[in-house]
């Protein structure tokens, strides 16, 4: 104790205070020593902690502080110099460690603050994510309700069922006390209560369409909250005292509203709206949520689409019924037309048989009578009878052929025939008539023209004879030439309005008849192939006829897959008639060469009678 004056002179102190300080230092030392143990346990149990070395420094500081207080226990009594030195070293070490720890905390605190900031940021993001997940769950639930409602609504296409189903499903899904639909009236000046969920519709439930609440609903594309006391919300009787419920309203577009009449609904409205009113249960604190209003808006749109589909279906059903009625009427008309055609054909067949027989007798007897000795007046009368009889016989034949062509009962008689013989027979028939009129007639058959062909010989000869007969008929002087050849493919391609179908077993026959007759005026060309139509120009008015010859020729040529046309430079400049028909090639032309037999020339009397007959035709 000689070198230490720590306790010299001894300072007086009350024993009680010293005792309290002694006890306090002991517990402080005990607390300081327990804290590092807790930190060691925390670091050991923690899976991740970035500041372990800071904890080491802090632990050392705490241990030194505890050691200082522990050593200080020996200073309350007489102590040695060693205790004083240990106490001094402990305090110096504590001061150094505490300063180092303080300086280190200066650098660590900003990092800790940034960690706290990130923690707050992550916490806010987590809350935002929770809100979004809640919104997604709400949307999924809304979508499920919408799909369910849409399925129920579109399970039928009856408009009234759609509206009633909509109210029932909305009331069940949203737990509504009442749901109603207001539809526009015929005049468009008011809304009428047409459907309710639970309460009966009272007579005269109308709301003016220019009401402020109605205009507010019409002008908004979203569901809105309306006052419970407004006219639109008066859809149930008021009884007793109750808490006013919250009421929502949304517009329902009426798309393509047509013939949709309930009570006094309009037949046609290009752009109008209905109003759907939804009422929450009364005597409750329940309010409308955003997702519920969105569900109502989606359902309103789906109802509008369903109503549009129902309107289209109704229109299509009406169109189908109308079409069925028209089809029935058309079928009845077709049957009547077929009966009329059969009756006409029967009549024509009877006329053909019953009238041709006496007509041929009159023609034959008149021809024989002309060969006898007659006075000029008698001869004129007999020639008139013969001419009129020939005209009537020709008209009967043309009418019968035309009727068969029009009803489709005429069929071509396809078979092999001598093609050259057809032209010789035609020339034998028209030469006597041309000789009487002193006309020059020539025929030229191309070298490549086949001897035989497959087709309808009778209709081909009738067509050639009709065209050649017209040339003789409308030519007073000059000449007539008939040319027959095989049409070349390049020639066929240049013909307008004609699409030939080439084939190895067929060929196209080209027949051309030229005359120096009266010609055809431009205004008459459009009517040449019209039945019962005749040229109206001055040069053609002296020629009589039924106007059926060219019309029948055109039908025959069409049946033979051909084309016919006439060309003329004008009135008085002659005419060229050309037609093309499709014929089959014959596989045995040698047999037809052996069958060719010269035609017996008619007697002088027969030539004269034939000339008179053809002249009249």
XYZ file of C-alpha atoms in Angstrom:
617
model
C 0.000 0.000 0.000
C 3.026 2.252 0.024
C 3.024 3.309 -3.594
C -0.724 3.813 -3.822
C -2.507 6.777 -2.392
C -5.939 5.748 -3.751
C -7.383 5.325 -0.328
C -5.197 7.733 1.587
C -6.585 9.515 3.275
C -9.676 7.282 3.605
C -12.742 9.240 2.650
C -15.628 8.886 4.995
C -18.752 7.320 3.559
C -21.808 5.902 5.014
C -21.841 2.164 4.962
C -25.343 1.982 3.536
C -24.491 3.970 0.393
C -21.368 1.905 -0.115
C -23.375 -1.235 0.261
C -25.895 -0.036 -2.405
C -23.133 0.877 -4.826
C -21.513 -2.477 -4.268
C -24.713 -4.350 -5.018
C -25.436 -2.146 -8.084
C -21.975 -2.731 -9.565
C -22.449 -6.463 -9.092
C -25.733 -6.546 -10.984
C -24.383 -4.210 -13.663
C -21.444 -6.536 -14.170
C -23.792 -9.526 -14.245
C -25.996 -7.810 -16.862
C -22.979 -6.851 -18.973
C -21.706 -10.430 -18.956
C -25.135 -11.871 -19.858
C -25.565 -9.627 -22.937
C -22.590 -11.136 -24.895
C -23.957 -14.583 -24.174
C -27.285 -13.575 -25.695
C -25.528 -12.017 -28.720
C -23.502 -15.193 -29.238
C -26.713 -17.249 -29.106
C -28.400 -14.854 -31.594
C -25.499 -15.025 -34.084
C -25.390 -18.795 -33.790
C -29.084 -19.187 -34.450
C -29.232 -16.561 -37.225
C -28.721 -17.995 -40.738
C -27.609 -14.684 -42.180
C -26.247 -11.584 -40.491
C -23.907 -9.234 -42.409
C -22.334 -7.455 -39.375
C -20.771 -10.267 -37.298
C -17.538 -8.297 -36.705
C -19.542 -5.345 -35.379
C -21.172 -7.705 -32.906
C -17.732 -8.907 -31.877
C -16.641 -5.324 -31.147
C -19.853 -4.586 -29.352
C -19.475 -7.774 -27.322
C -15.917 -6.829 -26.368
C -17.085 -3.371 -25.306
C -19.818 -4.858 -23.141
C -17.443 -7.391 -21.587
C -14.916 -4.683 -20.764
C -17.646 -2.528 -19.221
C -18.753 -5.494 -17.162
C -15.158 -6.228 -16.127
C -14.704 -2.611 -15.095
C -17.750 -2.723 -12.853
C -16.684 -6.107 -11.503
C -13.183 -4.870 -10.655
C -14.746 -1.799 -9.108
C -16.192 -4.083 -6.398
C -12.734 -4.386 -4.841
C -12.294 -0.658 -4.647
C -14.945 -0.272 -1.991
C -12.541 -1.805 0.553
C -8.857 -1.513 1.199
C -7.182 -2.781 -1.939
C -3.697 -3.202 -3.327
C -1.948 -1.327 -6.088
C -2.438 -4.287 -8.409
C -6.163 -3.845 -8.201
C -5.734 -0.193 -9.096
C -3.556 -1.065 -12.117
C -6.028 -3.696 -13.319
C -8.823 -1.197 -12.877
C -6.916 1.393 -14.891
C -6.130 -1.039 -17.730
C -9.754 -2.174 -17.826
C -11.004 1.429 -18.050
C -8.462 2.336 -20.762
C -9.417 -0.760 -22.773
C -13.083 0.024 -22.297
C -12.526 3.601 -23.479
C -10.624 2.431 -26.581
C -13.144 -0.218 -27.530
C -16.069 2.120 -26.888
C -14.517 4.815 -29.127
C -13.812 2.267 -31.883
C -17.358 0.947 -31.622
C -18.780 4.477 -31.732
C -16.762 5.323 -34.835
C -17.826 2.083 -36.462
C -21.480 2.789 -35.750
C -21.118 6.118 -37.570
C -20.452 4.142 -40.770
C -22.954 1.384 -40.048
C -26.001 3.474 -39.138
C -26.605 4.746 -42.765
C -26.505 1.166 -43.998
C -28.929 0.161 -41.284
C -31.171 3.069 -42.241
C -31.064 2.015 -45.942
C -31.980 -1.503 -44.904
C -34.886 -0.059 -42.999
C -35.879 1.953 -46.048
C -35.792 -1.141 -48.223
C -37.772 -2.958 -45.608
C -40.441 -0.266 -45.680
C -40.392 -0.295 -49.513
C -40.771 -4.051 -49.627
C -43.516 -3.835 -47.066
C -45.425 -1.292 -49.194
C -44.888 -3.452 -52.289
C -46.153 -6.472 -50.416
C -49.270 -4.535 -49.395
C -49.760 -3.366 -52.991
C -49.322 -6.940 -54.213
C -51.889 -8.081 -51.686
C -54.317 -5.474 -53.002
C -53.677 -6.564 -56.601
C -54.166 -10.201 -55.676
C -57.400 -9.259 -53.979
C -58.451 -7.386 -57.122
C -57.527 -10.365 -59.285
C -59.525 -12.678 -57.050
C -62.430 -10.250 -57.239
C -62.157 -10.097 -61.018
C -62.004 -13.877 -61.230
C -65.081 -14.128 -59.087
C -66.783 -11.465 -61.189
C -65.774 -13.314 -64.359
C -67.168 -16.552 -62.972
C -70.451 -14.844 -62.190
C -70.480 -13.206 -65.624
C -69.861 -16.542 -67.361
C -72.584 -18.144 -65.324
C -74.997 -15.307 -66.052
C -74.058 -15.261 -69.735
C -74.652 -18.998 -69.992
C -78.040 -18.666 -68.339
C -79.001 -15.647 -70.445
C -77.903 -17.154 -73.768
C -79.408 -20.559 -73.088
C -82.533 -19.229 -74.774
C -83.245 -16.812 -77.581
C -86.678 -15.776 -76.385
C -86.505 -12.117 -75.386
C -88.849 -12.291 -72.406
C -87.083 -15.381 -71.055
C -83.729 -13.581 -71.421
C -84.910 -10.608 -69.371
C -86.581 -12.685 -66.685
C -83.527 -14.974 -66.388
C -81.271 -11.916 -66.075
C -83.244 -10.535 -63.129
C -83.391 -13.915 -61.361
C -79.664 -14.650 -61.766
C -78.613 -11.125 -60.730
C -80.835 -11.308 -57.667
C -79.347 -14.669 -56.673
C -75.722 -13.714 -57.393
C -75.731 -10.299 -55.713
C -78.291 -11.067 -53.005
C -80.692 -8.338 -54.163
C -83.988 -7.544 -52.561
C -85.484 -6.342 -55.840
C -84.445 -5.977 -59.466
C -86.519 -4.398 -62.234
C -86.363 -3.376 -65.882
C -87.838 -0.207 -67.356
C -88.493 -0.303 -71.127
C -89.230 2.675 -73.441
C -92.820 3.181 -74.564
C -93.980 3.277 -78.192
C -94.031 7.062 -78.242
C -90.564 7.213 -76.675
C -91.672 9.819 -74.135
C -91.646 7.604 -71.044
C -90.298 4.405 -69.508
C -92.624 1.578 -68.508
C -91.992 -1.026 -65.813
C -91.960 -4.325 -67.739
C -90.190 -6.893 -65.517
C -89.639 -7.226 -61.755
C -87.978 -9.901 -59.646
C -90.409 -10.337 -56.774
C -93.151 -7.714 -56.640
C -96.079 -7.484 -58.968
C -96.088 -4.707 -61.560
C -98.631 -2.039 -60.776
C -100.720 -0.549 -63.560
C -99.475 2.819 -64.783
C -95.894 2.427 -63.603
C -94.257 4.986 -65.866
C -91.435 7.487 -65.576
C -90.947 10.461 -67.942
C -87.949 9.858 -70.131
C -86.785 13.466 -69.669
C -86.506 13.001 -65.896
C -83.168 14.182 -64.518
C -82.273 10.782 -63.005
C -83.193 9.017 -66.257
C -81.020 11.405 -68.245
C -78.182 10.849 -65.790
C -78.433 7.066 -66.240
C -78.649 7.362 -70.055
C -75.631 9.657 -70.247
C -73.383 7.321 -68.231
C -71.921 4.116 -69.597
C -71.350 2.829 -66.037
C -73.674 1.750 -63.261
C -74.462 4.620 -60.907
C -76.037 4.972 -57.471
C -79.445 6.684 -57.577
C -81.585 8.036 -54.717
C -83.914 5.467 -53.181
C -86.780 7.948 -53.380
C -86.531 8.637 -57.127
C -89.315 7.316 -59.452
C -87.058 4.612 -60.907
C -86.565 3.065 -57.450
C -90.296 2.880 -56.675
C -90.653 -0.753 -57.656
C -92.038 -2.120 -54.400
C -94.693 -0.956 -51.914
C -93.484 0.885 -48.798
C -94.500 -0.790 -45.538
C -93.464 0.237 -42.028
C -90.264 1.862 -40.957
C -87.047 0.647 -42.540
C -83.528 1.761 -43.386
C -83.467 3.070 -46.988
C -81.544 0.606 -49.199
C -78.843 1.629 -51.621
C -80.097 1.490 -55.253
C -78.023 1.200 -58.432
C -79.124 1.750 -62.033
C -77.514 0.990 -65.391
C -78.609 1.539 -68.970
C -79.219 -1.426 -71.334
C -78.745 -0.640 -75.044
C -81.608 -1.924 -77.193
C -79.865 -3.107 -80.358
C -81.859 -3.643 -83.586
C -85.183 -3.452 -81.779
C -87.793 -4.631 -84.263
C -91.344 -5.921 -83.722
C -90.533 -6.314 -80.022
C -93.846 -5.414 -78.428
C -94.634 -5.950 -74.769
C -97.483 -3.799 -73.595
C -96.585 -0.729 -75.634
C -92.979 -1.314 -76.690
C -91.761 0.201 -79.954
C -91.628 -1.739 -83.214
C -88.444 -0.041 -84.361
C -85.924 2.045 -82.459
C -82.568 2.876 -83.988
C -80.945 4.008 -80.740
C -82.666 3.679 -77.381
C -81.994 2.399 -73.892
C -83.762 0.494 -71.187
C -82.942 0.980 -67.493
C -82.120 -1.837 -65.083
C -82.630 -0.950 -61.403
C -81.027 -3.062 -58.642
C -81.907 -2.673 -54.961
C -79.883 -4.020 -52.025
C -81.686 -5.460 -48.987
C -83.179 -2.840 -46.697
C -82.507 -2.617 -42.947
C -78.835 -3.422 -43.555
C -75.630 -1.457 -43.757
C -74.562 -3.147 -46.978
C -73.177 -0.886 -49.705
C -72.418 -1.390 -53.350
C -68.824 -2.437 -54.082
C -66.931 -1.539 -57.219
C -66.680 -5.145 -58.445
C -70.438 -5.581 -58.003
C -71.140 -2.507 -60.128
C -68.694 -3.772 -62.749
C -70.538 -7.098 -62.763
C -73.821 -5.261 -63.336
C -72.302 -3.311 -66.245
C -70.997 -6.483 -67.913
C -74.345 -8.227 -67.481
C -76.134 -5.227 -69.044
C -73.884 -5.472 -72.101
C -74.479 -9.234 -72.340
C -78.220 -8.691 -72.150
C -77.983 -6.182 -75.001
C -76.073 -8.707 -77.135
C -78.527 -11.494 -76.286
C -81.470 -9.269 -77.200
C -79.780 -8.433 -80.495
C -79.281 -12.128 -81.264
C -82.887 -12.828 -80.353
C -84.041 -10.047 -82.683
C -81.942 -11.468 -85.519
C -83.383 -14.925 -84.858
C -86.918 -13.581 -84.926
C -86.230 -11.772 -88.177
C -84.712 -14.919 -89.684
C -87.710 -16.977 -88.508
C -90.083 -14.506 -90.110
C -87.989 -14.512 -93.278
C -87.972 -18.320 -93.255
C -91.750 -18.458 -92.853
C -92.172 -15.923 -95.635
C -89.774 -17.891 -97.831
C -91.705 -21.090 -97.138
C -94.945 -19.372 -98.115
C -93.306 -18.075 -101.288
C -91.889 -21.521 -102.055
C -95.332 -23.055 -101.618
C -96.812 -20.414 -103.911
C -94.012 -20.934 -106.440
C -94.483 -24.702 -106.311
C -98.189 -24.261 -106.895
C -97.477 -21.870 -109.769
C -94.936 -24.332 -111.190
C -97.462 -27.149 -111.089
C -100.062 -24.958 -112.750
C -97.504 -23.945 -115.374
C -96.592 -27.584 -115.992
C -100.247 -28.451 -116.358
C -100.671 -25.549 -118.770
C -97.627 -26.689 -120.759
C -98.939 -30.234 -120.940
C -102.321 -28.923 -122.040
C -100.640 -26.728 -124.652
C -98.516 -29.605 -125.910
C -101.568 -31.832 -126.150
C -103.371 -29.098 -128.011
C -100.459 -28.544 -130.363
C -100.110 -32.250 -130.988
C -103.809 -32.478 -131.868
C -103.517 -29.345 -134.001
C -100.431 -30.741 -135.693
C -102.200 -33.969 -136.601
C -105.722 -32.702 -137.266
C -104.776 -29.531 -139.153
C -101.832 -30.779 -141.178
C -103.817 -33.534 -142.854
C -106.480 -31.273 -144.437
C -103.866 -28.587 -145.031
C -101.687 -30.976 -147.041
C -104.767 -32.060 -148.976
C -105.571 -28.430 -149.794
C -101.958 -27.778 -150.876
C -101.844 -30.901 -153.030
C -105.246 -30.285 -154.652
C -104.407 -26.631 -155.260
C -101.134 -27.645 -156.939
C -102.960 -30.134 -159.144
C -105.643 -27.567 -159.917
C -103.024 -25.140 -161.159
C -101.967 -27.712 -163.776
C -105.418 -27.617 -165.393
C -106.801 -25.099 -167.817
C -107.947 -22.100 -165.785
C -108.944 -18.579 -166.567
C -106.588 -15.871 -165.262
C -108.977 -14.974 -162.456
C -109.371 -18.613 -161.414
C -105.606 -19.108 -161.511
C -105.095 -16.049 -159.289
C -107.604 -17.362 -156.742
C -106.049 -20.854 -156.722
C -102.543 -19.368 -156.291
C -103.841 -17.293 -153.368
C -105.301 -20.429 -151.775
C -102.017 -22.296 -152.272
C -99.947 -19.451 -150.874
C -102.171 -19.029 -147.812
C -102.175 -22.789 -147.188
C -98.399 -22.945 -147.357
C -98.067 -20.025 -144.952
C -100.454 -21.662 -142.499
C -98.616 -25.010 -142.708
C -95.278 -23.290 -142.084
C -96.724 -21.399 -139.090
C -98.081 -24.644 -137.625
C -94.674 -26.318 -137.923
C -92.822 -23.344 -136.425
C -95.205 -22.992 -133.486
C -94.936 -26.689 -132.689
C -91.135 -26.630 -132.818
C -90.932 -23.446 -130.745
C -93.216 -24.836 -128.040
C -91.088 -27.944 -127.751
C -87.959 -25.815 -127.524
C -89.373 -23.588 -124.806
C -90.591 -26.345 -122.502
C -87.413 -28.385 -123.006
C -89.211 -31.419 -124.401
C -87.376 -31.252 -127.730
C -84.400 -33.603 -127.816
C -81.867 -33.962 -130.606
C -81.934 -37.195 -132.572
C -78.214 -37.966 -132.633
C -76.981 -40.371 -135.279
C -74.587 -40.713 -138.220
C -75.620 -39.092 -141.509
C -74.203 -38.008 -144.873
C -73.191 -34.381 -144.431
C -72.656 -33.681 -148.146
C -76.102 -35.117 -148.960
C -77.693 -32.592 -146.558
C -76.322 -29.657 -148.564
C -77.356 -31.275 -151.864
C -80.921 -31.724 -150.632
C -81.048 -28.121 -149.436
C -79.854 -26.916 -152.855
C -82.403 -29.119 -154.598
C -85.133 -27.464 -152.535
C -84.121 -23.799 -153.002
C -82.945 -23.918 -156.637
C -86.479 -24.066 -158.117
C -87.489 -21.010 -156.085
C -84.326 -19.150 -157.060
C -84.876 -20.105 -160.717
C -88.336 -18.557 -160.619
C -86.806 -15.323 -159.243
C -83.859 -15.647 -161.665
C -81.316 -15.746 -158.826
C -77.873 -17.294 -159.104
C -77.359 -19.966 -156.410
C -74.011 -21.632 -155.662
C -72.747 -24.022 -153.023
C -69.112 -24.651 -152.075
C -68.035 -27.470 -149.774
C -64.485 -27.187 -148.426
C -62.109 -30.056 -149.208
C -61.610 -30.760 -145.484
C -65.347 -31.116 -144.865
C -66.034 -34.707 -143.702
C -68.377 -36.811 -145.810
C -70.294 -38.021 -142.800
C -70.907 -36.708 -139.309
C -72.777 -37.578 -136.121
C -75.585 -35.280 -135.061
C -79.220 -34.395 -135.651
C -79.564 -34.456 -139.438
C -83.164 -33.218 -139.446
C -82.515 -30.138 -137.266
C -79.321 -29.270 -139.154
C -81.129 -29.445 -142.503
C -84.034 -27.415 -141.123
C -81.611 -24.711 -139.915
C -79.724 -24.541 -143.239
C -82.974 -24.572 -145.228
C -84.518 -21.845 -143.095
C -81.495 -19.521 -143.472
C -81.123 -20.250 -147.193
C -84.891 -19.818 -147.660
C -84.688 -16.409 -145.985
C -81.862 -15.440 -148.350
C -84.001 -16.405 -151.364
C -87.055 -14.739 -149.860
C -85.386 -11.364 -149.195
C -83.353 -11.216 -152.446
C -85.053 -9.797 -155.552
C -82.018 -9.980 -157.815
C -78.400 -10.981 -157.657
C -76.921 -14.141 -156.249
C -76.868 -16.399 -153.203
C -73.863 -18.442 -152.078
C -73.694 -21.211 -149.482
C -70.297 -22.213 -148.037
C -69.577 -25.072 -145.653
C -66.228 -25.830 -143.992
C -64.594 -26.994 -140.791
C -64.000 -24.061 -138.405
C -60.375 -23.659 -137.381
C -59.501 -23.257 -133.663
C -58.032 -19.780 -134.189
C -61.234 -18.718 -135.949
C -63.356 -20.029 -133.074
C -61.329 -18.087 -130.495
C -62.105 -14.794 -132.270
C -65.900 -15.269 -132.122
C -67.397 -13.015 -129.406
C -69.695 -14.517 -126.759
C -68.746 -18.057 -127.751
C -66.637 -20.530 -125.776
C -65.959 -23.674 -127.810
C -64.906 -26.907 -126.127
C -62.383 -28.679 -128.380
C -62.424 -32.458 -128.577
C -60.664 -35.111 -130.671
C -63.941 -36.831 -131.528
C -65.830 -33.675 -132.552
C -65.468 -30.822 -134.999
C -67.225 -27.496 -135.522
C -69.129 -27.074 -138.802
C -69.193 -23.549 -140.190
C -72.040 -22.687 -142.576
C -72.206 -19.271 -144.197
C -75.002 -17.959 -146.478
C -74.439 -14.702 -148.405
C -77.044 -12.835 -150.424
C -77.421 -9.522 -152.278
C -80.861 -8.860 -150.869
C -82.439 -6.013 -148.956
C -79.975 -6.213 -146.024
C -80.623 -5.355 -142.387
C -80.742 -1.935 -140.810
C -78.777 -1.376 -137.552
C -81.930 -0.839 -135.497
C -83.322 -4.216 -136.602
C -80.259 -6.293 -135.682
C -81.147 -6.424 -131.992
C -84.507 -8.093 -132.717
C -83.505 -10.607 -135.387
C -83.651 -13.659 -133.102
C -86.731 -12.552 -131.122
C -89.802 -14.656 -131.775
C -92.677 -12.990 -133.612
C -90.437 -9.996 -134.348
C -90.015 -8.734 -137.914
C -87.910 -6.055 -139.508
C -89.616 -2.660 -139.513
C -87.484 -0.916 -142.152
C -89.109 0.217 -145.395
C -87.275 -2.238 -147.655
C -88.471 -5.245 -145.632
C -92.110 -4.319 -145.168
C -93.157 -6.046 -148.390
C -92.158 -9.499 -147.095
C -94.576 -11.508 -144.963
C -93.756 -14.107 -142.343
C -94.407 -15.257 -138.791
C -91.114 -14.056 -137.326
C -90.289 -17.496 -135.886
C -87.716 -18.826 -138.354
C -84.548 -17.240 -136.951
C -85.718 -17.695 -133.358
C -86.121 -21.427 -133.977
C -82.760 -21.574 -135.784
C -81.051 -19.966 -132.793
C -82.599 -22.542 -130.453
C -81.502 -25.406 -132.703
C -77.964 -24.041 -132.943
C -77.796 -23.618 -129.148
C -78.898 -27.229 -128.681
C -76.057 -28.282 -130.981
C -73.570 -26.256 -128.829
C -73.056 -23.635 -131.500
C -73.466 -19.977 -132.244
C -75.320 -17.980 -134.915
C -75.076 -14.353 -136.032
C -75.968 -12.100 -138.967
C -73.890 -9.340 -140.545
C -75.019 -6.558 -142.843
C -73.630 -3.217 -143.878
C -77.093 -1.705 -143.908
C -80.392 -1.696 -145.768
C -80.057 -2.615 -149.461
C -76.479 -3.961 -149.075
C -77.121 -7.666 -148.634
C -76.661 -9.922 -145.621
C -74.335 -12.685 -144.432
C -75.722 -15.316 -142.066
C -73.205 -17.553 -140.308
C -73.684 -20.329 -137.804
C -71.399 -22.873 -136.165
C -72.530 -26.215 -134.739
C -70.688 -29.028 -133.001
C -70.820 -32.419 -134.761
C -69.215 -35.754 -134.028
C -66.702 -37.429 -136.318
C -67.841 -40.578 -138.075
C -65.674 -43.707 -137.784
C -66.902 -45.406 -141.001
C -67.215 -42.857 -143.807
C -66.715 -45.521 -146.532
C -70.135 -47.028 -145.867
C -71.770 -43.639 -146.510
C -69.990 -43.321 -149.851
C -71.619 -46.578 -150.936
C -75.052 -45.419 -149.730
C -75.083 -42.230 -151.769
C -77.907 -42.595 -154.324
C -78.657 -39.804 -156.831
C -81.880 -38.050 -156.111
C -84.622 -38.583 -158.704
C -85.242 -35.381 -160.569
C -88.796 -34.183 -160.289
C -90.888 -33.845 -163.399
C -91.574 -30.555 -165.015
C -94.909 -30.357 -163.318
C -93.443 -31.211 -159.938
C -90.773 -28.490 -160.333
C -93.376 -25.906 -161.042
C -95.524 -26.986 -158.092
C -92.480 -27.070 -155.751
C -91.440 -23.644 -156.937
C -94.798 -22.228 -156.156
C -94.778 -23.896 -152.726
C -91.329 -22.592 -151.787
C -92.122 -19.173 -153.125
C -95.060 -18.922 -150.794
C -92.864 -19.990 -147.854
